[in-house]
Amino acid sequence: MFCPLQSKNINKEEELRFGQEMYETLNEAQRSAVDKILGAYHRRSATTAPCFFIDGPGGTGKTYLYNTLCYLFKGQGVSGLTVASQ
């Protein structure tokens, strides 16, 4: 999966603002997933890293959820990797 923010020239404030705007449009299930992922990231320890698996039928907003997370994390100066598989 392509994270839309893989540019070297990242404006953190702009990315965070865009991520927050996207967050406001998430449905309840998406918002719950984002909250859990962000919470787990901020509670992580030096020896563990959270890993999440998002699954659902086509058209349910998984890519939008991933993109929202990318913007929110990049806005906080955090880089990440998103991976898709079949």
PDB file of C-alpha atoms in Angstrom, residues 33-75:
ATOM      1  CA  ALA A  33      -9.709   1.498  15.151  1.00  0.00           C
ATOM      2  CA  VAL A  34      -7.713   4.718  14.744  1.00  0.00           C
ATOM      3  CA  ASP A  35      -8.069   5.515  18.454  1.00  0.00           C
ATOM      4  CA  LYS A  36      -6.833   2.032  19.411  1.00  0.00           C
ATOM      5  CA  ILE A  37      -3.883   2.195  17.028  1.00  0.00           C
ATOM      6  CA  LEU A  38      -2.824   5.683  18.129  1.00  0.00           C
ATOM      7  CA  GLY A  39      -3.233   4.724  21.783  1.00  0.00           C
ATOM      8  CA  ALA A  40      -1.162   1.565  21.376  1.00  0.00           C
ATOM      9  CA  TYR A  41       1.561   3.506  19.609  1.00  0.00           C
ATOM     10  CA  HIS A  42       1.767   6.110  22.368  1.00  0.00           C
ATOM     11  CA  ARG A  43       1.788   3.399  25.084  1.00  0.00           C
ATOM     12  CA  ARG A  44       4.464   1.262  23.392  1.00  0.00           C
ATOM     13  CA  SER A  45       7.624   0.264  25.211  1.00  0.00           C
ATOM     14  CA  ALA A  46      11.217   0.360  24.009  1.00  0.00           C
ATOM     15  CA  THR A  47      11.130  -3.384  23.359  1.00  0.00           C
ATOM     16  CA  THR A  48       7.746  -3.795  21.700  1.00  0.00           C
ATOM     17  CA  ALA A  49       6.022  -2.266  18.730  1.00  0.00           C
ATOM     18  CA  PRO A  50       2.294  -2.588  18.130  1.00  0.00           C
ATOM     19  CA  CYS A  51       1.126  -4.334  14.982  1.00  0.00           C
ATOM     20  CA  PHE A  52      -2.462  -4.215  13.755  1.00  0.00           C
ATOM     21  CA  PHE A  53      -4.334  -6.136  11.093  1.00  0.00           C
ATOM     22  CA  ILE A  54      -7.260  -4.358   9.461  1.00  0.00           C
ATOM     23  CA  ASP A  55      -9.629  -6.600   7.525  1.00  0.00           C
ATOM     24  CA  GLY A  56     -12.926  -6.002   5.801  1.00  0.00           C
ATOM     25  CA  PRO A  57     -14.774  -6.291   2.518  1.00  0.00           C
ATOM     26  CA  GLY A  58     -13.942  -4.012  -0.381  1.00  0.00           C
ATOM     27  CA  GLY A  59     -15.450  -0.557  -0.151  1.00  0.00           C
ATOM     28  CA  THR A  60     -15.590  -0.387   3.645  1.00  0.00           C
ATOM     29  CA  GLY A  61     -13.010   2.378   4.054  1.00  0.00           C
ATOM     30  CA  LYS A  62      -9.831   0.494   4.923  1.00  0.00           C
ATOM     31  CA  THR A  63      -7.667   2.594   2.603  1.00  0.00           C
ATOM     32  CA  TYR A  64      -9.208   5.798   3.948  1.00  0.00           C
ATOM     33  CA  LEU A  65      -8.440   4.613   7.486  1.00  0.00           C
ATOM     34  CA  TYR A  66      -4.821   3.837   6.506  1.00  0.00           C
ATOM     35  CA  ASN A  67      -4.418   7.226   4.859  1.00  0.00           C
ATOM     36  CA  THR A  68      -5.859   8.976   7.908  1.00  0.00           C
ATOM     37  CA  LEU A  69      -3.322   7.193  10.104  1.00  0.00           C
ATOM     38  CA  CYS A  70      -0.495   8.106   7.723  1.00  0.00           C
ATOM     39  CA  TYR A  71      -1.385  11.791   7.902  1.00  0.00           C
ATOM     40  CA  LEU A  72      -1.810  11.754  11.681  1.00  0.00           C
ATOM     41  CA  PHE A  73       1.482   9.960  12.263  1.00  0.00           C
ATOM     42  CA  LYS A  74       3.427  12.062   9.752  1.00  0.00           C
ATOM     43  CA  GLY A  75       1.977  15.163  11.386  1.00  0.00           C
TER      44      GLY A  75
END
